[in-house]
């Protein structure tokens, strides 16, 4: 007997699925309760509103169906990440002097971020390559050697056309991305990258100052070992747009910022929903993001900088989950 194969059911992108139920109050309440509602949608009573929610034309959000498990990574060979710190604009002091060309050029003690990530990898069983040479990102084949790519305080147009294409193909093939601090001040005019950040971009920041971070999701690999509240000092980025359809992991309590949160370009802050760390699936890949990481002392290990240990646990868990070593965005 001849049978006719049933057509495969096509899974709609998460963006379309969410749009179809956006008018339902019960769904909105559920998203608020699980920390997946956007900051821009205004779950709190104070702060900037209507900060934009564009559709990037890709599957994105917290649904694992947006991930492409296409066999591009053999974890039996161990785990390896690429740290990218090229700056084409302002350069954070914790990056130290600009690096030479090629992969893994010499670093000095002033290259705090690079040395800290090398130590973190050595202590936790994964290899770290680092570069500021855009040609090292020129092909997807080169990037597929890494379980995750880390942008740490890159700035402005730090990628050329070849590197943009490679990063996009790498993410679409199931790659992991970690964006730290001024990764949000990078590639402003590339909508796909803005979506990779969770529909978020740096706008301005208030004074660098101490504040209290709230761990709002304690299930994730990056936050499960953190206290519910912990002290930290940073610039506390204000974002336009602000993240949407992501799993918020940590927020800053704006009421603890003694010098206020109003930015140098007059952003009023995000009120009750000032996210500082979140995660999402995006266009086939994994993306873990944090706006924290301004001060070189955040990598200190002597207890002299409040919150340094918590910050290091946060980004270690983010890196390990983005590269698939630990569960992602739970």
mmCIF file of C-alpha atoms in Angstrom:
data_model
loop_
_atom_site.group_PDB
_atom_site.id
_atom_site.type_symbol
_atom_site.label_atom_id
_atom_site.label_comp_id
_atom_site.label_asym_id
_atom_site.label_seq_id
_atom_site.Cartn_x
_atom_site.Cartn_y
_atom_site.Cartn_z
ATOM 1 C CA UNK A 1 0.000 0.000 0.000
ATOM 2 C CA UNK A 2 1.358 3.379 -0.937
ATOM 3 C CA UNK A 3 1.164 6.092 1.680
ATOM 4 C CA UNK A 4 1.575 9.792 1.254
ATOM 5 C CA UNK A 5 4.068 11.389 3.620
ATOM 6 C CA UNK A 6 2.473 13.949 5.871
ATOM 7 C CA UNK A 7 3.956 17.421 5.404
ATOM 8 C CA UNK A 8 6.196 18.427 8.262
ATOM 9 C CA UNK A 9 4.691 20.973 10.564
ATOM 10 C CA UNK A 10 6.613 24.177 10.335
ATOM 11 C CA UNK A 11 7.430 25.743 13.687
ATOM 12 C CA UNK A 12 6.707 29.415 13.523
ATOM 13 C CA UNK A 13 9.435 31.811 14.677
ATOM 14 C CA UNK A 14 9.061 32.821 18.285
ATOM 15 C CA UNK A 15 8.502 36.424 17.296
ATOM 16 C CA UNK A 16 5.390 35.486 15.323
ATOM 17 C CA UNK A 17 4.105 33.273 18.112
ATOM 18 C CA UNK A 18 4.485 36.018 20.669
ATOM 19 C CA UNK A 19 2.797 38.535 18.392
ATOM 20 C CA UNK A 20 -0.268 36.304 18.096
ATOM 21 C CA UNK A 21 -0.817 36.318 21.861
ATOM 22 C CA UNK A 22 0.445 39.764 22.746
ATOM 23 C CA UNK A 23 -3.027 40.996 23.530
ATOM 24 C CA UNK A 24 -3.682 38.380 26.166
ATOM 25 C CA UNK A 25 -3.363 39.695 29.701
ATOM 26 C CA UNK A 26 -2.575 36.257 31.111
ATOM 27 C CA UNK A 27 0.490 35.888 28.863
ATOM 28 C CA UNK A 28 1.733 39.325 29.850
ATOM 29 C CA UNK A 29 1.396 38.492 33.541
ATOM 30 C CA UNK A 30 3.250 35.209 33.004
ATOM 31 C CA UNK A 31 6.110 36.919 31.204
ATOM 32 C CA UNK A 32 6.480 39.454 33.989
ATOM 33 C CA UNK A 33 6.529 36.663 36.570
ATOM 34 C CA UNK A 34 9.273 34.719 34.770
ATOM 35 C CA UNK A 35 11.465 37.721 33.990
ATOM 36 C CA UNK A 36 11.098 37.459 30.210
ATOM 37 C CA UNK A 37 9.094 40.615 29.574
ATOM 38 C CA UNK A 38 11.124 43.414 28.073
ATOM 39 C CA UNK A 39 12.370 46.396 29.991
ATOM 40 C CA UNK A 40 10.987 48.568 27.203
ATOM 41 C CA UNK A 41 7.478 47.254 27.761
ATOM 42 C CA UNK A 42 7.394 48.873 31.159
ATOM 43 C CA UNK A 43 6.833 46.269 33.863
ATOM 44 C CA UNK A 44 7.541 48.820 36.630
ATOM 45 C CA UNK A 45 6.319 52.198 37.772
ATOM 46 C CA UNK A 46 9.284 54.449 37.032
ATOM 47 C CA UNK A 47 11.880 55.164 34.376
ATOM 48 C CA UNK A 48 12.049 55.556 30.624
ATOM 49 C CA UNK A 49 9.303 53.998 28.524
ATOM 50 C CA UNK A 50 8.560 53.319 24.842
ATOM 51 C CA UNK A 51 12.162 52.528 24.049
ATOM 52 C CA UNK A 52 11.464 50.472 20.946
ATOM 53 C CA UNK A 53 10.776 46.846 20.095
ATOM 54 C CA UNK A 54 11.789 46.281 16.463
ATOM 55 C CA UNK A 55 11.420 42.929 14.727
ATOM 56 C CA UNK A 56 14.780 41.689 13.453
ATOM 57 C CA UNK A 57 13.276 39.023 11.232
ATOM 58 C CA UNK A 58 14.869 36.117 13.091
ATOM 59 C CA UNK A 59 13.785 33.577 15.688
ATOM 60 C CA UNK A 60 14.745 35.070 19.054
ATOM 61 C CA UNK A 61 13.787 34.815 22.682
ATOM 62 C CA UNK A 62 13.881 32.143 25.382
ATOM 63 C CA UNK A 63 12.428 29.248 23.365
ATOM 64 C CA UNK A 64 15.075 26.584 22.675
ATOM 65 C CA UNK A 65 13.494 25.993 19.260
ATOM 66 C CA UNK A 66 15.334 29.137 18.160
ATOM 67 C CA UNK A 67 18.633 27.261 18.602
ATOM 68 C CA UNK A 68 20.302 25.372 15.719
ATOM 69 C CA UNK A 69 21.959 22.207 16.971
ATOM 70 C CA UNK A 70 23.572 21.370 13.652
ATOM 71 C CA UNK A 71 26.679 19.543 14.864
ATOM 72 C CA UNK A 72 29.241 22.283 14.311
ATOM 73 C CA UNK A 73 30.919 21.750 17.695
ATOM 74 C CA UNK A 74 32.695 18.644 18.978
ATOM 75 C CA UNK A 75 32.893 19.126 22.739
ATOM 76 C CA UNK A 76 34.881 15.894 23.138
ATOM 77 C CA UNK A 77 37.848 18.010 22.109
ATOM 78 C CA UNK A 78 37.248 20.389 24.994
ATOM 79 C CA UNK A 79 36.005 23.974 25.022
ATOM 80 C CA UNK A 80 37.574 27.050 23.484
ATOM 81 C CA UNK A 81 36.550 30.719 23.259
ATOM 82 C CA UNK A 82 37.732 33.716 21.279
ATOM 83 C CA UNK A 83 38.039 37.013 23.167
ATOM 84 C CA UNK A 84 37.705 40.053 20.900
ATOM 85 C CA UNK A 85 38.590 43.488 22.312
ATOM 86 C CA UNK A 86 39.184 45.675 19.255
ATOM 87 C CA UNK A 87 38.109 49.297 19.671
ATOM 88 C CA UNK A 88 37.356 51.716 16.840
ATOM 89 C CA UNK A 89 36.297 54.463 19.238
ATOM 90 C CA UNK A 90 36.549 55.019 22.996
ATOM 91 C CA UNK A 91 38.761 52.470 24.762
ATOM 92 C CA UNK A 92 38.166 51.364 28.334
ATOM 93 C CA UNK A 93 41.222 51.523 30.558
ATOM 94 C CA UNK A 94 40.823 47.906 31.663
ATOM 95 C CA UNK A 95 41.635 46.779 28.109
ATOM 96 C CA UNK A 96 45.095 48.329 28.358
ATOM 97 C CA UNK A 97 47.044 49.412 25.277
ATOM 98 C CA UNK A 98 45.890 48.236 21.852
ATOM 99 C CA UNK A 99 47.183 44.791 20.946
ATOM 100 C CA UNK A 100 49.347 43.836 17.998
ATOM 101 C CA UNK A 101 48.095 41.937 14.982
ATOM 102 C CA UNK A 102 47.422 38.237 14.831
ATOM 103 C CA UNK A 103 46.174 35.786 17.406
ATOM 104 C CA UNK A 104 47.400 35.904 21.011
ATOM 105 C CA UNK A 105 49.919 38.764 20.685
ATOM 106 C CA UNK A 106 51.990 39.793 23.728
ATOM 107 C CA UNK A 107 50.084 41.448 26.596
ATOM 108 C CA UNK A 108 51.224 43.591 29.509
ATOM 109 C CA UNK A 109 49.926 43.888 33.047
ATOM 110 C CA UNK A 110 47.823 46.836 31.830
ATOM 111 C CA UNK A 111 45.793 44.470 29.619
ATOM 112 C CA UNK A 112 43.659 43.539 32.609
ATOM 113 C CA UNK A 113 40.698 42.040 30.765
ATOM 114 C CA UNK A 114 42.772 39.806 28.514
ATOM 115 C CA UNK A 115 44.890 38.485 31.391
ATOM 116 C CA UNK A 116 41.840 37.950 33.592
ATOM 117 C CA UNK A 117 40.018 35.915 30.945
ATOM 118 C CA UNK A 118 43.129 33.844 30.289
ATOM 119 C CA UNK A 119 43.315 33.066 33.994
ATOM 120 C CA UNK A 120 39.600 32.318 34.144
ATOM 121 C CA UNK A 121 39.888 29.829 31.306
ATOM 122 C CA UNK A 122 42.945 28.162 32.807
ATOM 123 C CA UNK A 123 41.228 27.813 36.190
ATOM 124 C CA UNK A 124 38.001 26.423 34.738
ATOM 125 C CA UNK A 125 39.016 24.074 31.974
ATOM 126 C CA UNK A 126 38.591 26.013 28.735
ATOM 127 C CA UNK A 127 41.064 27.577 26.332
ATOM 128 C CA UNK A 128 41.070 31.288 25.568
ATOM 129 C CA UNK A 129 42.438 32.825 22.385
ATOM 130 C CA UNK A 130 42.361 36.598 22.130
ATOM 131 C CA UNK A 131 42.760 39.157 19.370
ATOM 132 C CA UNK A 132 42.102 42.697 18.188
ATOM 133 C CA UNK A 133 42.855 41.756 14.596
ATOM 134 C CA UNK A 134 39.612 41.812 12.611
ATOM 135 C CA UNK A 135 41.101 39.470 10.008
ATOM 136 C CA UNK A 136 40.962 36.707 12.619
ATOM 137 C CA UNK A 137 37.166 36.901 12.269
ATOM 138 C CA UNK A 138 37.211 36.864 8.481
ATOM 139 C CA UNK A 139 35.542 33.494 7.962
ATOM 140 C CA UNK A 140 32.854 31.442 9.627
ATOM 141 C CA UNK A 141 35.213 28.454 9.421
ATOM 142 C CA UNK A 142 37.660 30.313 11.674
ATOM 143 C CA UNK A 143 34.935 31.132 14.192
ATOM 144 C CA UNK A 144 33.549 27.595 14.269
ATOM 145 C CA UNK A 145 36.783 26.575 16.004
ATOM 146 C CA UNK A 146 35.366 28.311 19.083
ATOM 147 C CA UNK A 147 32.444 27.335 21.271
ATOM 148 C CA UNK A 148 31.790 31.010 22.018
ATOM 149 C CA UNK A 149 32.967 34.433 20.905
ATOM 150 C CA UNK A 150 33.317 37.134 23.583
ATOM 151 C CA UNK A 151 33.088 40.842 22.772
ATOM 152 C CA UNK A 152 34.437 42.679 25.821
ATOM 153 C CA UNK A 153 34.165 46.478 25.600
ATOM 154 C CA UNK A 154 34.632 46.628 21.860
ATOM 155 C CA UNK A 155 33.539 49.986 20.471
ATOM 156 C CA UNK A 156 31.960 51.538 17.393
ATOM 157 C CA UNK A 157 32.480 49.907 13.963
ATOM 158 C CA UNK A 158 34.890 47.226 15.084
ATOM 159 C CA UNK A 159 33.971 44.722 12.349
ATOM 160 C CA UNK A 160 34.435 44.937 8.601
ATOM 161 C CA UNK A 161 32.073 43.381 6.086
ATOM 162 C CA UNK A 162 33.787 39.988 6.086
ATOM 163 C CA UNK A 163 33.735 39.774 9.880
ATOM 164 C CA UNK A 164 30.069 40.798 10.028
ATOM 165 C CA UNK A 165 29.169 38.047 7.590
ATOM 166 C CA UNK A 166 31.251 35.487 9.484
ATOM 167 C CA UNK A 167 29.736 36.369 12.848
ATOM 168 C CA UNK A 168 26.241 36.088 11.439
ATOM 169 C CA UNK A 169 26.917 32.677 9.882
ATOM 170 C CA UNK A 170 28.612 31.480 13.068
ATOM 171 C CA UNK A 171 25.616 32.416 15.207
ATOM 172 C CA UNK A 172 23.207 30.873 12.685
ATOM 173 C CA UNK A 173 25.208 27.646 12.937
ATOM 174 C CA UNK A 174 24.660 27.402 16.702
ATOM 175 C CA UNK A 175 27.541 29.527 17.947
ATOM 176 C CA UNK A 176 27.692 31.208 21.337
ATOM 177 C CA UNK A 177 28.072 34.942 21.920
ATOM 178 C CA UNK A 178 28.979 36.788 25.112
ATOM 179 C CA UNK A 179 28.722 40.581 25.123
ATOM 180 C CA UNK A 180 30.234 42.455 28.055
ATOM 181 C CA UNK A 181 29.989 46.173 28.922
ATOM 182 C CA UNK A 182 30.804 48.296 25.871
ATOM 183 C CA UNK A 183 29.883 45.513 23.499
ATOM 184 C CA UNK A 184 26.683 47.592 23.750
ATOM 185 C CA UNK A 185 28.531 50.573 22.268
ATOM 186 C CA UNK A 186 29.478 48.603 19.165
ATOM 187 C CA UNK A 187 28.109 48.354 15.603
ATOM 188 C CA UNK A 188 25.340 50.885 16.247
ATOM 189 C CA UNK A 189 24.206 50.899 12.638
ATOM 190 C CA UNK A 190 23.854 47.134 12.208
ATOM 191 C CA UNK A 191 20.321 46.075 13.194
ATOM 192 C CA UNK A 192 21.151 42.345 13.336
ATOM 193 C CA UNK A 193 23.833 42.997 15.952
ATOM 194 C CA UNK A 194 21.438 45.117 18.002
ATOM 195 C CA UNK A 195 19.087 42.143 18.013
ATOM 196 C CA UNK A 196 21.943 39.862 19.083
ATOM 197 C CA UNK A 197 22.330 42.087 22.141
ATOM 198 C CA UNK A 198 18.691 41.411 22.991
ATOM 199 C CA UNK A 199 17.236 44.450 21.214
ATOM 200 C CA UNK A 200 19.484 46.786 23.199
ATOM 201 C CA UNK A 201 22.064 49.501 22.660
ATOM 202 C CA UNK A 202 24.063 51.813 24.894
ATOM 203 C CA UNK A 203 22.661 55.350 25.092
ATOM 204 C CA UNK A 204 24.363 56.967 28.091
ATOM 205 C CA UNK A 205 25.291 56.388 31.714
ATOM 206 C CA UNK A 206 25.213 58.233 34.996
ATOM 207 C CA UNK A 207 28.149 58.695 37.375
ATOM 208 C CA UNK A 208 30.315 55.676 38.133
ATOM 209 C CA UNK A 209 29.182 54.729 41.628
ATOM 210 C CA UNK A 210 28.334 51.882 43.998
ATOM 211 C CA UNK A 211 24.922 50.252 43.810
ATOM 212 C CA UNK A 212 23.085 47.085 44.717
ATOM 213 C CA UNK A 213 22.534 44.361 42.122
ATOM 214 C CA UNK A 214 19.448 42.168 42.489
ATOM 215 C CA UNK A 215 19.710 38.599 41.259
ATOM 216 C CA UNK A 216 16.253 38.128 39.749
ATOM 217 C CA UNK A 217 16.767 34.631 38.318
ATOM 218 C CA UNK A 218 18.747 32.179 40.447
ATOM 219 C CA UNK A 219 18.298 29.158 38.155
ATOM 220 C CA UNK A 220 20.752 30.169 35.452
ATOM 221 C CA UNK A 221 24.345 28.914 35.404
ATOM 222 C CA UNK A 222 25.556 32.510 35.648
ATOM 223 C CA UNK A 223 23.506 33.447 38.709
ATOM 224 C CA UNK A 224 22.816 30.260 40.690
ATOM 225 C CA UNK A 225 25.787 30.841 43.028
ATOM 226 C CA UNK A 226 25.070 34.543 43.572
ATOM 227 C CA UNK A 227 23.287 36.083 46.564
ATOM 228 C CA UNK A 228 19.913 37.723 46.040
ATOM 229 C CA UNK A 229 21.507 41.149 46.517
ATOM 230 C CA UNK A 230 25.155 42.123 46.133
ATOM 231 C CA UNK A 231 27.134 45.342 46.008
ATOM 232 C CA UNK A 232 29.019 46.483 42.922
ATOM 233 C CA UNK A 233 30.344 49.673 41.317
ATOM 234 C CA UNK A 234 29.835 50.506 37.664
ATOM 235 C CA UNK A 235 28.631 53.137 35.196
ATOM 236 C CA UNK A 236 25.124 51.579 35.096
ATOM 237 C CA UNK A 237 24.363 51.840 31.390
ATOM 238 C CA UNK A 238 21.069 53.290 30.193
ATOM 239 C CA UNK A 239 19.862 51.615 27.016
ATOM 240 C CA UNK A 240 17.891 52.651 23.913
ATOM 241 C CA UNK A 241 16.334 50.410 22.883
ATOM 242 C CA UNK A 242 16.047 48.347 26.037
ATOM 243 C CA UNK A 243 16.061 44.530 25.966
ATOM 244 C CA UNK A 244 12.951 42.631 24.911
ATOM 245 C CA UNK A 245 11.982 38.952 24.824
ATOM 246 C CA UNK A 246 14.979 37.962 26.911
ATOM 247 C CA UNK A 247 15.403 36.229 30.264
ATOM 248 C CA UNK A 248 16.482 38.928 32.697
ATOM 249 C CA UNK A 249 19.030 37.563 35.156
ATOM 250 C CA UNK A 250 20.065 40.584 37.209
ATOM 251 C CA UNK A 251 19.035 44.215 37.697
ATOM 252 C CA UNK A 252 20.450 47.212 39.517
ATOM 253 C CA UNK A 253 18.285 48.682 42.252
ATOM 254 C CA UNK A 254 18.232 52.314 41.152
ATOM 255 C CA UNK A 255 17.159 53.461 44.623
ATOM 256 C CA UNK A 256 20.635 52.468 45.902
ATOM 257 C CA UNK A 257 22.447 54.822 43.497
ATOM 258 C CA UNK A 258 23.223 57.791 45.728
ATOM 259 C CA UNK A 259 24.403 59.957 42.826
ATOM 260 C CA UNK A 260 21.366 59.158 40.707
ATOM 261 C CA UNK A 261 20.910 57.265 37.468
ATOM 262 C CA UNK A 262 20.236 60.141 35.064
ATOM 263 C CA UNK A 263 22.694 59.850 32.196
ATOM 264 C CA UNK A 264 25.031 62.383 30.654
ATOM 265 C CA UNK A 265 22.600 62.644 27.709
ATOM 266 C CA UNK A 266 19.644 62.952 30.121
ATOM 267 C CA UNK A 267 18.239 59.429 29.970
ATOM 268 C CA UNK A 268 16.087 59.189 33.141
ATOM 269 C CA UNK A 269 17.028 55.571 33.905
ATOM 270 C CA UNK A 270 14.907 52.434 33.721
ATOM 271 C CA UNK A 271 13.181 52.629 37.066
ATOM 272 C CA UNK A 272 12.120 49.314 38.562
ATOM 273 C CA UNK A 273 13.343 47.326 35.547
ATOM 274 C CA UNK A 274 16.990 48.303 35.062
ATOM 275 C CA UNK A 275 18.434 45.062 33.695
ATOM 276 C CA UNK A 276 22.205 44.506 33.853
ATOM 277 C CA UNK A 277 22.407 40.858 32.692
ATOM 278 C CA UNK A 278 20.191 38.689 30.472
ATOM 279 C CA UNK A 279 20.239 35.844 27.969
ATOM 280 C CA UNK A 280 18.394 34.721 24.845
ATOM 281 C CA UNK A 281 18.475 32.420 21.842
ATOM 282 C CA UNK A 282 19.016 34.415 18.686
ATOM 283 C CA UNK A 283 18.959 33.449 14.997
ATOM 284 C CA UNK A 284 20.139 29.912 15.746
ATOM 285 C CA UNK A 285 22.712 30.737 18.423
ATOM 286 C CA UNK A 286 23.037 31.548 22.100
ATOM 287 C CA UNK A 287 23.662 35.063 23.443
ATOM 288 C CA UNK A 288 24.508 35.969 27.027
ATOM 289 C CA UNK A 289 24.834 39.685 27.830
ATOM 290 C CA UNK A 290 25.833 42.006 30.647
ATOM 291 C CA UNK A 291 26.317 45.768 30.764
ATOM 292 C CA UNK A 292 28.626 45.413 33.786
ATOM 293 C CA UNK A 293 32.427 45.435 33.612
ATOM 294 C CA UNK A 294 33.691 49.017 33.519
ATOM 295 C CA UNK A 295 36.297 48.966 36.270
ATOM 296 C CA UNK A 296 39.571 47.031 36.089
ATOM 297 C CA UNK A 297 39.171 46.304 39.799
ATOM 298 C CA UNK A 298 36.171 44.110 38.971
ATOM 299 C CA UNK A 299 38.780 41.436 38.233
ATOM 300 C CA UNK A 300 40.584 41.824 41.540
ATOM 301 C CA UNK A 301 40.843 38.782 43.789
ATOM 302 C CA UNK A 302 41.957 40.344 47.082
ATOM 303 C CA UNK A 303 38.530 41.463 48.313
ATOM 304 C CA UNK A 304 39.323 45.152 47.873
ATOM 305 C CA UNK A 305 36.532 45.793 45.340
ATOM 306 C CA UNK A 306 32.997 44.956 46.547
ATOM 307 C CA UNK A 307 31.237 42.601 44.173
ATOM 308 C CA UNK A 308 34.345 41.559 42.228
ATOM 309 C CA UNK A 309 33.924 37.901 43.176
ATOM 310 C CA UNK A 310 30.227 37.976 42.248
ATOM 311 C CA UNK A 311 30.932 39.692 38.936
ATOM 312 C CA UNK A 312 33.543 37.096 38.030
ATOM 313 C CA UNK A 313 31.133 34.268 38.872
ATOM 314 C CA UNK A 314 28.481 35.984 36.747
ATOM 315 C CA UNK A 315 30.573 36.219 33.591
ATOM 316 C CA UNK A 316 32.174 32.794 34.096
ATOM 317 C CA UNK A 317 28.722 31.212 34.191
ATOM 318 C CA UNK A 318 27.659 33.268 31.197
ATOM 319 C CA UNK A 319 30.663 32.114 29.168
ATOM 320 C CA UNK A 320 30.276 28.477 30.180
ATOM 321 C CA UNK A 321 26.580 28.442 29.319
ATOM 322 C CA UNK A 322 26.984 30.295 26.016
ATOM 323 C CA UNK A 323 29.576 27.767 24.862
ATOM 324 C CA UNK A 324 27.427 24.811 25.933
ATOM 325 C CA UNK A 325 29.543 23.636 28.837
ATOM 326 C CA UNK A 326 26.632 24.301 31.207
ATOM 327 C CA UNK A 327 22.864 24.612 30.632
ATOM 328 C CA UNK A 328 21.932 27.811 28.864
ATOM 329 C CA UNK A 329 19.414 30.471 29.842
ATOM 330 C CA UNK A 330 17.420 28.398 32.319
#
